[in-house]
Short mmCIF file of C-alpha atoms in Angstrom, two decimals:
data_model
loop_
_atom_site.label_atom_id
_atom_site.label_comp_id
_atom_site.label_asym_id
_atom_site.label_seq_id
_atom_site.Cartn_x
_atom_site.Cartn_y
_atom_site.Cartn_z
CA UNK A 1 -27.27 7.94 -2.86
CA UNK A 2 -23.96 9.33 -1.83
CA UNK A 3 -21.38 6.78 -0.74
CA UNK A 4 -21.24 8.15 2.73
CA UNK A 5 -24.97 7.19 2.51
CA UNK A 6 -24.13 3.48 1.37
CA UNK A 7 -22.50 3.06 4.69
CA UNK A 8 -19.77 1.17 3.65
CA UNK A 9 -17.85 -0.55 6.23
CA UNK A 10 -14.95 1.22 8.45
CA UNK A 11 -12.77 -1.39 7.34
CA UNK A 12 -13.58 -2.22 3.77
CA UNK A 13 -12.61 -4.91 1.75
CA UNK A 14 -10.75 -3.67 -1.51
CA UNK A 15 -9.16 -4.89 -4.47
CA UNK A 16 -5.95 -2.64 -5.48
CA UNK A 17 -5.05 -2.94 -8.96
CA UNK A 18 -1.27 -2.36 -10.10
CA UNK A 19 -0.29 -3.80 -6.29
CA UNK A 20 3.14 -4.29 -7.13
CA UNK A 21 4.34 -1.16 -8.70
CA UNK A 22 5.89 1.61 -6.58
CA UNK A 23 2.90 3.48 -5.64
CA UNK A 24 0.72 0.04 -5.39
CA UNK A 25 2.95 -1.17 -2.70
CA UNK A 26 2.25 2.23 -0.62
CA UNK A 27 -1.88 1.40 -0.85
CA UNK A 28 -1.32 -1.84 -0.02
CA UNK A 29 1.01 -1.25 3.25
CA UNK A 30 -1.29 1.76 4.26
CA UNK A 31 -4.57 -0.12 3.76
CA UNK A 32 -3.35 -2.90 5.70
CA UNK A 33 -2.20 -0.41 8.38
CA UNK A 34 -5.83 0.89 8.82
CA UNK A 35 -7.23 -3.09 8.87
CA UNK A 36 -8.81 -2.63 5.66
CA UNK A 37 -9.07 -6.65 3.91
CA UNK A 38 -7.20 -6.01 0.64
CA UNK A 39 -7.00 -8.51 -2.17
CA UNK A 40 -4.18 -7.72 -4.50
CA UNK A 41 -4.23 -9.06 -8.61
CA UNK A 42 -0.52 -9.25 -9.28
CA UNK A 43 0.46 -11.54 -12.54
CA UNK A 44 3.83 -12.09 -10.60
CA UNK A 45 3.11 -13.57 -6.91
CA UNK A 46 6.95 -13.72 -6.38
CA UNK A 47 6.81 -10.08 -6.41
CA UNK A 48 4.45 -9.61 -3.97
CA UNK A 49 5.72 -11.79 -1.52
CA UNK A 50 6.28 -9.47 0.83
CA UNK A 51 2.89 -7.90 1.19
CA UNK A 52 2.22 -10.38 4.11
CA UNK A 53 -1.92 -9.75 5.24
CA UNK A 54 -3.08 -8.59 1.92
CA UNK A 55 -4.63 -11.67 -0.23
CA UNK A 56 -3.22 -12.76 -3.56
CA UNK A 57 -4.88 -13.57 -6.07
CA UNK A 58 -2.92 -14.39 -9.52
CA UNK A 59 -3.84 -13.66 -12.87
CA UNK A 60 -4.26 -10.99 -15.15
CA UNK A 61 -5.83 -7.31 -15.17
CA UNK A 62 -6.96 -7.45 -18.40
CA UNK A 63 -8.87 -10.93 -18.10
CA UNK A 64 -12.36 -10.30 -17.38
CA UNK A 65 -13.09 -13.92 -15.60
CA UNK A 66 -9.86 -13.18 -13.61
CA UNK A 67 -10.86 -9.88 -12.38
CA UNK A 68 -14.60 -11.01 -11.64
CA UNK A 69 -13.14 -13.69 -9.66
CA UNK A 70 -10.65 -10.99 -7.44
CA UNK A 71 -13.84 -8.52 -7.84
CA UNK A 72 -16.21 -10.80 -6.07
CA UNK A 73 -17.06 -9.52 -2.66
CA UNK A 74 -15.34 -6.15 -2.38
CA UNK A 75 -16.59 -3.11 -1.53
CA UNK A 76 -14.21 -1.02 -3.55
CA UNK A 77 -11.92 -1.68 -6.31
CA UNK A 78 -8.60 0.45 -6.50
CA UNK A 79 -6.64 1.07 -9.86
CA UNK A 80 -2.72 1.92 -9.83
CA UNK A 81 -2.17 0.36 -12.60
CA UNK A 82 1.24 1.90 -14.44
CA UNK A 83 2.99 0.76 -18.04
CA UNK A 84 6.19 1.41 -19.26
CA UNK A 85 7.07 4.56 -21.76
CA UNK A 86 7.41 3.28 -24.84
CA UNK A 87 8.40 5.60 -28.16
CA UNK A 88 6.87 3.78 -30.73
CA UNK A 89 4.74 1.05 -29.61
CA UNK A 90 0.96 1.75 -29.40
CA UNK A 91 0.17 1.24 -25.07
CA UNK A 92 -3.06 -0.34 -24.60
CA UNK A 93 -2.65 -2.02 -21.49
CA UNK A 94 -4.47 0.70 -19.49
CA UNK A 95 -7.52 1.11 -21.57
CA UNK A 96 -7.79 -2.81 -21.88
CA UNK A 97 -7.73 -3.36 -18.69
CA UNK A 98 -9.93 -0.71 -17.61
CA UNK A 99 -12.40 -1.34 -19.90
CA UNK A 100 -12.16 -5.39 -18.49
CA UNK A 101 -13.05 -3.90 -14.61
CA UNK A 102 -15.55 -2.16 -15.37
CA UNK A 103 -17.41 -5.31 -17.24
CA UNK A 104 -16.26 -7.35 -13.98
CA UNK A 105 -17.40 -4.65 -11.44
CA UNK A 106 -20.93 -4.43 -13.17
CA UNK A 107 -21.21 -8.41 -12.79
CA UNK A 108 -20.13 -8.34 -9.55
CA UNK A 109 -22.66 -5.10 -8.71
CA UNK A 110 -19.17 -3.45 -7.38
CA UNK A 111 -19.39 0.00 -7.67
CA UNK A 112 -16.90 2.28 -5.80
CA UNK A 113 -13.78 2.61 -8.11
CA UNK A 114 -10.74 4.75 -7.39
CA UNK A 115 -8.42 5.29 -10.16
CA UNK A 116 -4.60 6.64 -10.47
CA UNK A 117 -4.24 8.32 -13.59
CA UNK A 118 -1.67 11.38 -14.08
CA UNK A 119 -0.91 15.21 -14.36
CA UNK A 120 -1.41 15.55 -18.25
CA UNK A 121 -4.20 12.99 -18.43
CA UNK A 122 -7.75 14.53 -19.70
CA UNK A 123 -8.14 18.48 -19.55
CA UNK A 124 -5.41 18.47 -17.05
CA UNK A 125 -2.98 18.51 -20.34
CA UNK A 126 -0.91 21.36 -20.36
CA UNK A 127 -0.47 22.27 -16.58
CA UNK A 128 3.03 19.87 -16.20
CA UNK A 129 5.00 23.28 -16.34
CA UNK A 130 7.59 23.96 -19.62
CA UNK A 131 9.61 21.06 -18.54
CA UNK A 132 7.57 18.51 -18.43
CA UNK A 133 4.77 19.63 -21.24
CA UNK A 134 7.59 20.52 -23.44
CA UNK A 135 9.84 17.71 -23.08
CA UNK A 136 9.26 15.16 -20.93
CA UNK A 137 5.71 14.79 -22.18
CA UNK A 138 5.88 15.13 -26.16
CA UNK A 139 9.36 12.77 -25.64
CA UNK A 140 8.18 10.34 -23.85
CA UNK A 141 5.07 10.13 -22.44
CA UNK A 142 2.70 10.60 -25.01
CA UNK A 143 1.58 7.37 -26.18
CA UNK A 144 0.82 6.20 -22.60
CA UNK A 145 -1.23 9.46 -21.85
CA UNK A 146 -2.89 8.65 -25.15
CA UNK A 147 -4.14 5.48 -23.36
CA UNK A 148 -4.88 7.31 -20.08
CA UNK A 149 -7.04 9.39 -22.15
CA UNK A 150 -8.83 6.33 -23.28
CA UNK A 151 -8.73 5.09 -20.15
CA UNK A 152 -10.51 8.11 -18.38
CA UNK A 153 -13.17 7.93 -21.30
CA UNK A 154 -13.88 4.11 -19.80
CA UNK A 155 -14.57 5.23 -16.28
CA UNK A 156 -16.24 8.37 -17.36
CA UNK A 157 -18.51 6.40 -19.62
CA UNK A 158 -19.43 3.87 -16.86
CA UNK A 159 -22.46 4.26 -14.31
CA UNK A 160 -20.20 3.46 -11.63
CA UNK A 161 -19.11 5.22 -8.32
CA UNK A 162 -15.92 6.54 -9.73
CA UNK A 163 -13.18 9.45 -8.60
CA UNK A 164 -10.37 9.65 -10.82
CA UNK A 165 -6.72 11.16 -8.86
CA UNK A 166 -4.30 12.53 -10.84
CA UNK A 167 -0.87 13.08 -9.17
CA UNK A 168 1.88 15.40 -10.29
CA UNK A 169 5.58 13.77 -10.88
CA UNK A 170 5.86 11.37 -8.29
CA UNK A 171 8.76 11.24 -5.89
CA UNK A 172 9.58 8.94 -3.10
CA UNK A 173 9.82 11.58 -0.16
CA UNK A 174 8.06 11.61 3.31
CA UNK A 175 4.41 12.61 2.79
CA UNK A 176 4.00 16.21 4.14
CA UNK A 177 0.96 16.46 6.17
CA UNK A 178 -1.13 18.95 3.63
CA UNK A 179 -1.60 18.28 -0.26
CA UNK A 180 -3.54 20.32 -2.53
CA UNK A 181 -6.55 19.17 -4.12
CA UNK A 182 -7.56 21.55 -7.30
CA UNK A 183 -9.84 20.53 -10.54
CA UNK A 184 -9.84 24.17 -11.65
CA UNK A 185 -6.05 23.92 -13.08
CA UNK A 186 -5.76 28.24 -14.18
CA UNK A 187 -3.09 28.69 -12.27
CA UNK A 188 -1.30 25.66 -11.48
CA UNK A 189 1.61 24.64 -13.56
CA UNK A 190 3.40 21.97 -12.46
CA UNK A 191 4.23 20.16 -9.20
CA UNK A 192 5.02 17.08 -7.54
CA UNK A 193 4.05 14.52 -4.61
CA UNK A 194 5.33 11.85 -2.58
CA UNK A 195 3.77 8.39 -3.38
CA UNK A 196 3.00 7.84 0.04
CA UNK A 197 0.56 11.26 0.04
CA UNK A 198 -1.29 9.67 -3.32
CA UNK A 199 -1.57 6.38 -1.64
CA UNK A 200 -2.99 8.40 1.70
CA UNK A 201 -5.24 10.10 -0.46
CA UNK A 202 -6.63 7.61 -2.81
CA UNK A 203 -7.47 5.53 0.49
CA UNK A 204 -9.52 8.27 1.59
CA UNK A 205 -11.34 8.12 -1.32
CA UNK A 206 -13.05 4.89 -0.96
CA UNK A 207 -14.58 5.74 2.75
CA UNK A 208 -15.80 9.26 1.04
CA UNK A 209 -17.99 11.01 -2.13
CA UNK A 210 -16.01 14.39 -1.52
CA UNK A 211 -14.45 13.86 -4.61
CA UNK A 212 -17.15 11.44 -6.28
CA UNK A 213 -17.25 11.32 -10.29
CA UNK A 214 -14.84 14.16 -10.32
CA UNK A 215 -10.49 13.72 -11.20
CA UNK A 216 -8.92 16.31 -8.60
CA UNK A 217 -5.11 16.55 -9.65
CA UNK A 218 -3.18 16.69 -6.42
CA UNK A 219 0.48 17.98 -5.81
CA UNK A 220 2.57 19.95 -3.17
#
């Protein structure tokens, strides 16, 4: 049964995931602006003090009891969790916690689960353009795409509802009213996208199976 089929409400309730971070605090404004109930899981509630309308709910994303608890009653879970580059320290915070929602959504018989990942994530590798699979990428991005990999194995592996979004580099612009939408990657290389048009679109997601168990890349 297609999620359109599930008739899931025209204002759902959702959990957003990574709430706080720069692209979080786009979902969470825009979901709120179309009277969606949204629960946030922010380890910090100082920091998401301004999100007035939008349920907090402290703890961490990588504690399973936590997540159950901020799980509970949703309709739809959404992930934008982010981590810091690091050179030389292994980055597991993605995978961990990933791996932690999906045990909590099962319990919780949650199924619909949107996911940010990233252009160079999965077989999307390798269409950043020379600047950023050259540089930025080998540099400094490569241990946390080796846990986005890991991640995207978790959500693939799962039996849930699941679309993973990958967004090119990520600006702070105006959203621009069209976007494209590609999982056959020949000729693309490179791109990038306002957060507000990946917040925009990830909403979308949770109302629709257009995109179900597949991980569209989307860019200008």
């Amino acid at each position: 049964m297609s999620i359109t089929e599930t008739h899931l409400p025209a204002a759902p309730k959702i959990l957003v995931l990574g709430a706080t971070g720069p692209t979080g605090r786009h979902i969470v404004s825009q979901a709120l602006a179309r009277g969606y109930d949204v629960t946030i899981l922010v380890r910090s509630p100082e920091k998401a003090a301004d999100m007035k309308g939008a349920k907090i709910v402290v703890g961490d994303a990588r504690d399973e009891t936590m997540l159950r608890q901020a799980v509970n009653g949703r309709d739809a879970v959404i992930s934008a969790l982010g981590t810091p580059a690091s050179l030389f320290r292994d980055i597991t915070l993605l995978s961990t916690a990933t791996r932690a929602l999906v045990s909590a959504m099962k319990a919780e018989h949650v199924s619909r689960l949107v996911t940010i990942t990233g252009m160079g994530a999965g077989d999307s590798a390798g269409h950043g353009g020379f600047l950023f699979d050259k540089l930025i990428f080998p540099l400094l991005l490569r241990k946390v795409y080796a846990d986005k990999d890991r991640q995207e194995a978790i959500i693939n592996g799962s039996d849930l509802d699941w679309t993973i979004v990958r967004p090119s580099v990520l600006n702070n612009k105006a959203r621009h009213n069209t976007i494209q939408t590609l999982t056959d990657l020949n000729q693309f290389r490179g791109g990038s996208i306002s957060r507000e048009n990946v917040a925009s679109f990830v909403l979308d997601q949770v109302t629709t199976d257009r995109w179900l168990h597949k991980s569209p890349l989307i860019s200008w």
